[in-house]
XYZ file of N, CA and C in Angstrom:
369
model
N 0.847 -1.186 0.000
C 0.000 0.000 0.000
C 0.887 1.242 0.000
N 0.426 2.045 -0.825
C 1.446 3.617 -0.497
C 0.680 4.416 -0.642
N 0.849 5.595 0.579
C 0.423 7.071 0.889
C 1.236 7.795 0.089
N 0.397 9.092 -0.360
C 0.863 10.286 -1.141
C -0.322 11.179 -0.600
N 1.097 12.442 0.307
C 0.641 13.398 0.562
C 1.151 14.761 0.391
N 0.525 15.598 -0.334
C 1.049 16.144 -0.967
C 0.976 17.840 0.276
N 1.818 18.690 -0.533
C 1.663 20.033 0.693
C 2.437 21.229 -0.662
N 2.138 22.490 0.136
C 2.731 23.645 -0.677
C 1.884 24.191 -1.215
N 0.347 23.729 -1.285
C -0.463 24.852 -2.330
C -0.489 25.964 -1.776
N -1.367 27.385 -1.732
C -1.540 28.196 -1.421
C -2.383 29.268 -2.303
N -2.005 30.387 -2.254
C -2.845 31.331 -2.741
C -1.248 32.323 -3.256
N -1.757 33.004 -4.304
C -0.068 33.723 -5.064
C -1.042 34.930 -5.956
N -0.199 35.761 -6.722
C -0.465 36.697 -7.639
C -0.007 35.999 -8.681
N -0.369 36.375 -9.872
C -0.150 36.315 -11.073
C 1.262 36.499 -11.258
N 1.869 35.916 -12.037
C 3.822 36.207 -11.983
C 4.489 35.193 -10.756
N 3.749 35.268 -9.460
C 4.481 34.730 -8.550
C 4.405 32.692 -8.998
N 5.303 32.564 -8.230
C 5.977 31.094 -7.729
C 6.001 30.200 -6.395
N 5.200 28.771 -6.627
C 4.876 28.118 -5.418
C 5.898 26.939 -6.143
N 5.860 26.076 -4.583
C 6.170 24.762 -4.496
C 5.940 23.904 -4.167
N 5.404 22.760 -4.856
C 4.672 21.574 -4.008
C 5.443 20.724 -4.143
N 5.209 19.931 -2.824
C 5.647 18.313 -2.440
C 4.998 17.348 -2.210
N 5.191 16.548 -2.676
C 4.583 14.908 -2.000
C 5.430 14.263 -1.594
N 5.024 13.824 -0.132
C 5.755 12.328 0.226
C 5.321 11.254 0.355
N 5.768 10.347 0.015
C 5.200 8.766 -0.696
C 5.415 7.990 0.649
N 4.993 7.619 0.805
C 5.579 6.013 1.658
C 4.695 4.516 1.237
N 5.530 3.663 1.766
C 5.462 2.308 1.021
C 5.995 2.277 -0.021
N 5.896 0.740 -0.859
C 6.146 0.266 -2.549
C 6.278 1.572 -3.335
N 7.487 2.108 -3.700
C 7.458 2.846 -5.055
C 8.460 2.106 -6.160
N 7.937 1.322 -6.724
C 8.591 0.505 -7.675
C 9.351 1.082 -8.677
N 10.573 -0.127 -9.056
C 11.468 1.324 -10.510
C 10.810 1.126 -11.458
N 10.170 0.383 -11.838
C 9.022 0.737 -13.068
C 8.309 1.627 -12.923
N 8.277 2.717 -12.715
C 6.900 3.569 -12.264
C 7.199 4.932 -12.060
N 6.255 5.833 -12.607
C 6.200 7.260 -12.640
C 5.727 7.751 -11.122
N 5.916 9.361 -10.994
C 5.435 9.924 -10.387
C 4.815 10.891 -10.897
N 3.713 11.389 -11.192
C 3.036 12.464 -11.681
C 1.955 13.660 -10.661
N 1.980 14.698 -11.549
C 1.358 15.813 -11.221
C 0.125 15.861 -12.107
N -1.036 16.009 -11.278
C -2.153 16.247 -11.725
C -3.293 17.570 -11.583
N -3.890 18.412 -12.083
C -5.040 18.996 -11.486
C -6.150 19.288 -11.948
N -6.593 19.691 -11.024
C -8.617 19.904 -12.012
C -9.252 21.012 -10.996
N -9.551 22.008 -12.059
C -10.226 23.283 -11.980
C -11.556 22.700 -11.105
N -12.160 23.850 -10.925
C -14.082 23.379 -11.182
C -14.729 23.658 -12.397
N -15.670 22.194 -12.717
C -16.356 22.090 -13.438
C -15.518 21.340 -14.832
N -13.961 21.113 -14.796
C -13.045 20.374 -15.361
C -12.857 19.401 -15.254
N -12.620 18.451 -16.013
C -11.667 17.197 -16.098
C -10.499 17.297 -15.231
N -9.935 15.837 -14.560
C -8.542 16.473 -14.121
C -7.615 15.684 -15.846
N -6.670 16.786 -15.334
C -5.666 16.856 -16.596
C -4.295 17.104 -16.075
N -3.657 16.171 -16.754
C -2.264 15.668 -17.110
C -1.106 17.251 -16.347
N -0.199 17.381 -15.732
C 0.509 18.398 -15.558
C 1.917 18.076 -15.669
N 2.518 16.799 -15.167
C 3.705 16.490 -15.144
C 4.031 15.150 -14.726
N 4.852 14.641 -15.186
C 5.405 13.525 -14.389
C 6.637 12.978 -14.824
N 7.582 12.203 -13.697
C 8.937 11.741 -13.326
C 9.109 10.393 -13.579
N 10.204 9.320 -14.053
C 10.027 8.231 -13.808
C 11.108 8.114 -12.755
N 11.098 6.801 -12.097
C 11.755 6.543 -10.840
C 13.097 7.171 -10.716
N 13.823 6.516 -11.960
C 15.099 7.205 -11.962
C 15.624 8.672 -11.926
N 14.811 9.359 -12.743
C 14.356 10.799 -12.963
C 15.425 10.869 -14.541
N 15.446 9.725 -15.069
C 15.703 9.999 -16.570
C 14.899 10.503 -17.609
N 13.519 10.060 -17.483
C 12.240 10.422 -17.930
C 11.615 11.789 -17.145
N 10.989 12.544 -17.453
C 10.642 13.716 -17.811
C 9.410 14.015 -18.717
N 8.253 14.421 -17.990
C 6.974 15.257 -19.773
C 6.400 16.093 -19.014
N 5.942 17.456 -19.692
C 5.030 17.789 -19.269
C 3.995 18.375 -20.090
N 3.223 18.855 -19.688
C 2.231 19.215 -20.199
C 2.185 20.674 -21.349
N 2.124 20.991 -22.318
C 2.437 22.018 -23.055
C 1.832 23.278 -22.285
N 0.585 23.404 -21.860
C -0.035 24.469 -21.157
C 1.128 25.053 -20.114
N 2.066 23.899 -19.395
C 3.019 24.366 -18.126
C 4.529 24.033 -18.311
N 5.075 23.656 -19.713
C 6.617 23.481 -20.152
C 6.956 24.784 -20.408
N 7.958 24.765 -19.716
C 9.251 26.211 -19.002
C 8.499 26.821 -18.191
N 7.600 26.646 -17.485
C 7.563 27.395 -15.800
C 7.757 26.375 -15.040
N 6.648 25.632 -15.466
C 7.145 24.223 -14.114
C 8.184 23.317 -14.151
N 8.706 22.875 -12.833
C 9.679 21.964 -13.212
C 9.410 21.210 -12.174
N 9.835 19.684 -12.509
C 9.232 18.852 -11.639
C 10.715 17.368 -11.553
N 10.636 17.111 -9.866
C 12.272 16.736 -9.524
C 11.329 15.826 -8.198
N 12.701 14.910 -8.384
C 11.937 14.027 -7.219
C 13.820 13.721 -6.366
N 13.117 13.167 -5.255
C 14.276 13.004 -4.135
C 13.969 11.835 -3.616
N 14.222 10.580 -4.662
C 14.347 9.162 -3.951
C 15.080 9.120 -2.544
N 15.813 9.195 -1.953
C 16.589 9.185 -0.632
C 15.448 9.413 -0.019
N 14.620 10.480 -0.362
C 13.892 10.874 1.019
C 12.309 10.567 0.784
N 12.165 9.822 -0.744
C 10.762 9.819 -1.191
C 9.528 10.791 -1.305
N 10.435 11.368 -1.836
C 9.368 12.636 -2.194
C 9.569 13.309 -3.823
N 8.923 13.985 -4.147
C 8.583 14.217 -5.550
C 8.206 15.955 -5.711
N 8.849 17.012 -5.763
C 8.215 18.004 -6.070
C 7.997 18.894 -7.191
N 7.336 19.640 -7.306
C 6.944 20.530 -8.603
C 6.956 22.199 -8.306
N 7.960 22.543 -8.681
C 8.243 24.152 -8.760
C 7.219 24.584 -10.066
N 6.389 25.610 -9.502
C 5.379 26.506 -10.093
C 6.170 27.692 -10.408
N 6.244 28.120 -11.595
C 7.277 30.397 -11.723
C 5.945 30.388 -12.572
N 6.019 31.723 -12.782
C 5.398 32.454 -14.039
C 3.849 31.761 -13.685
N 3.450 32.035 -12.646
C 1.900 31.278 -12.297
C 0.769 32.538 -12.949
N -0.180 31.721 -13.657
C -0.815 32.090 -14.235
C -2.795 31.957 -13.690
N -3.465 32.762 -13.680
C -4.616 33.015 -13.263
C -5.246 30.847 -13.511
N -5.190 30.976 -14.800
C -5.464 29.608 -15.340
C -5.077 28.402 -14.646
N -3.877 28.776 -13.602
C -3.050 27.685 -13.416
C -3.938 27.305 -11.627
N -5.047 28.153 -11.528
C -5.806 27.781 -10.643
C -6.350 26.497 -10.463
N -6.365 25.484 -9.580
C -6.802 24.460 -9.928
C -6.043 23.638 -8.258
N -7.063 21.959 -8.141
C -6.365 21.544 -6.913
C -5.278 20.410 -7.585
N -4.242 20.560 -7.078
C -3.591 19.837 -7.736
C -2.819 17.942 -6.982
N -2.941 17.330 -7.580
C -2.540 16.038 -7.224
C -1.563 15.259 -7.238
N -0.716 15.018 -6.575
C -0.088 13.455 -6.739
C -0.133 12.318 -7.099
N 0.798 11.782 -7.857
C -0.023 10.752 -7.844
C 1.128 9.682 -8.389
N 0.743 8.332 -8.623
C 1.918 7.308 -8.264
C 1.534 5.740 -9.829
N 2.100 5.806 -10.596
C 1.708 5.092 -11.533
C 2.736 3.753 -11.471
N 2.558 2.705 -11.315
C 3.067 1.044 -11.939
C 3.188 1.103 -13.523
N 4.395 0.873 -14.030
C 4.634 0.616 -15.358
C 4.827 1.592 -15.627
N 4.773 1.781 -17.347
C 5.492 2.499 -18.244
C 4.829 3.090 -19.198
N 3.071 3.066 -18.858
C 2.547 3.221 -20.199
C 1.101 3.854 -19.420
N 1.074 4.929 -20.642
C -0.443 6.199 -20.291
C 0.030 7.034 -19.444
N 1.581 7.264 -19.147
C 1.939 7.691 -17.935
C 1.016 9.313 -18.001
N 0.344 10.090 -19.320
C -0.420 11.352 -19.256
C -1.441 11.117 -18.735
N -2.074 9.678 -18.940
C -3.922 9.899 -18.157
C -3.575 9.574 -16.825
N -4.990 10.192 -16.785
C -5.188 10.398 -14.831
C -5.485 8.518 -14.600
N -5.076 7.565 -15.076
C -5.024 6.280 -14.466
C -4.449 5.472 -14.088
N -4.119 6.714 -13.291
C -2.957 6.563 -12.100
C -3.340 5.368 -10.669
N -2.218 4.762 -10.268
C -2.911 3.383 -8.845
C -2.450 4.460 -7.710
N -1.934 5.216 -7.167
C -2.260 5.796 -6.290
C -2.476 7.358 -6.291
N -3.250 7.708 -5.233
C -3.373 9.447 -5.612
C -3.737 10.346 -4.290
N -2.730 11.282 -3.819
C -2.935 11.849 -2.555
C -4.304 12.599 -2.730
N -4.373 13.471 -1.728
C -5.534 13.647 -1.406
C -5.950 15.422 -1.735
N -4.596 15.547 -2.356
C -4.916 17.317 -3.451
C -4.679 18.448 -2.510
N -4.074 19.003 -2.879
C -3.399 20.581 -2.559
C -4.438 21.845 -2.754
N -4.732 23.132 -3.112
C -5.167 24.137 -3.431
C -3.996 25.173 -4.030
N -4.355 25.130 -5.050
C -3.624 26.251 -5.925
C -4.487 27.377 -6.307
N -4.056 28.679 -6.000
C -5.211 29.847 -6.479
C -4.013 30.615 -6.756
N -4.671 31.103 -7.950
C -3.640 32.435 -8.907
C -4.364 33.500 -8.605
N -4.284 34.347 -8.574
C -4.877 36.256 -8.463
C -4.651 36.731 -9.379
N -5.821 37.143 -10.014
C -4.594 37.985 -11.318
C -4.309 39.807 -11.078
């Protein structure tokens, strides 16, 4: 079984920069991604980022490639995502989340998933 809990949302201006973390515990297998997820209201959740174990692999989402960057810290099991250049749009709760294997790593069908942050932009 593995927990993912994620922390760092908040509330920012437009331009400004947050940072979120998740820490995992239990099974995080080397087959397997770590990804960033979020969903507005009244949205789908949608694809934001994700890591594979090693951190050789790397994608993100076109809406958030070159502000966000997203780095994980096996030693300590955790996974975070630097927010710059935050955008009104980029409002949304955002997720953790923990994928087995190697494949769909963009859809949200993901096997584990913390329990979501709050991100609010100001413009």
């Amino acid at each position: 079984q593995v927990q993912l809990v994620e922390s760092g949302g908040g509330l920012v201006q437009a331009g400004g920069s947050l940072r979120l973390s998740c820490a995992a515990s239990g099974r995080t297998a080397s087959r397997s991604y770590m990804g960033w997820f979020r969903q507005a209201p009244g949205k789908e959740r949608e694809f934001v980022a994700c890591i594979s174990q090693g951190g050789g692999s790397i994608y993100y989402a076109v809406s958030v490639k070159g502000r966000f960057t997203i780095s994980r810290d096996n030693a300590e099991n955790t996974v975070q995502l630097q927010m710059n250049s935050l955008k009104p749009e980029d409002t949304a709760v955002y997720y953790c989340a923990l994928k087995y294997g190697l494949y769909d790593i963009t859809s949200p069908v993901y096997d584990y998933w913390g329990q979501g942050t709050q991100v609010t932009v100001s413009s």
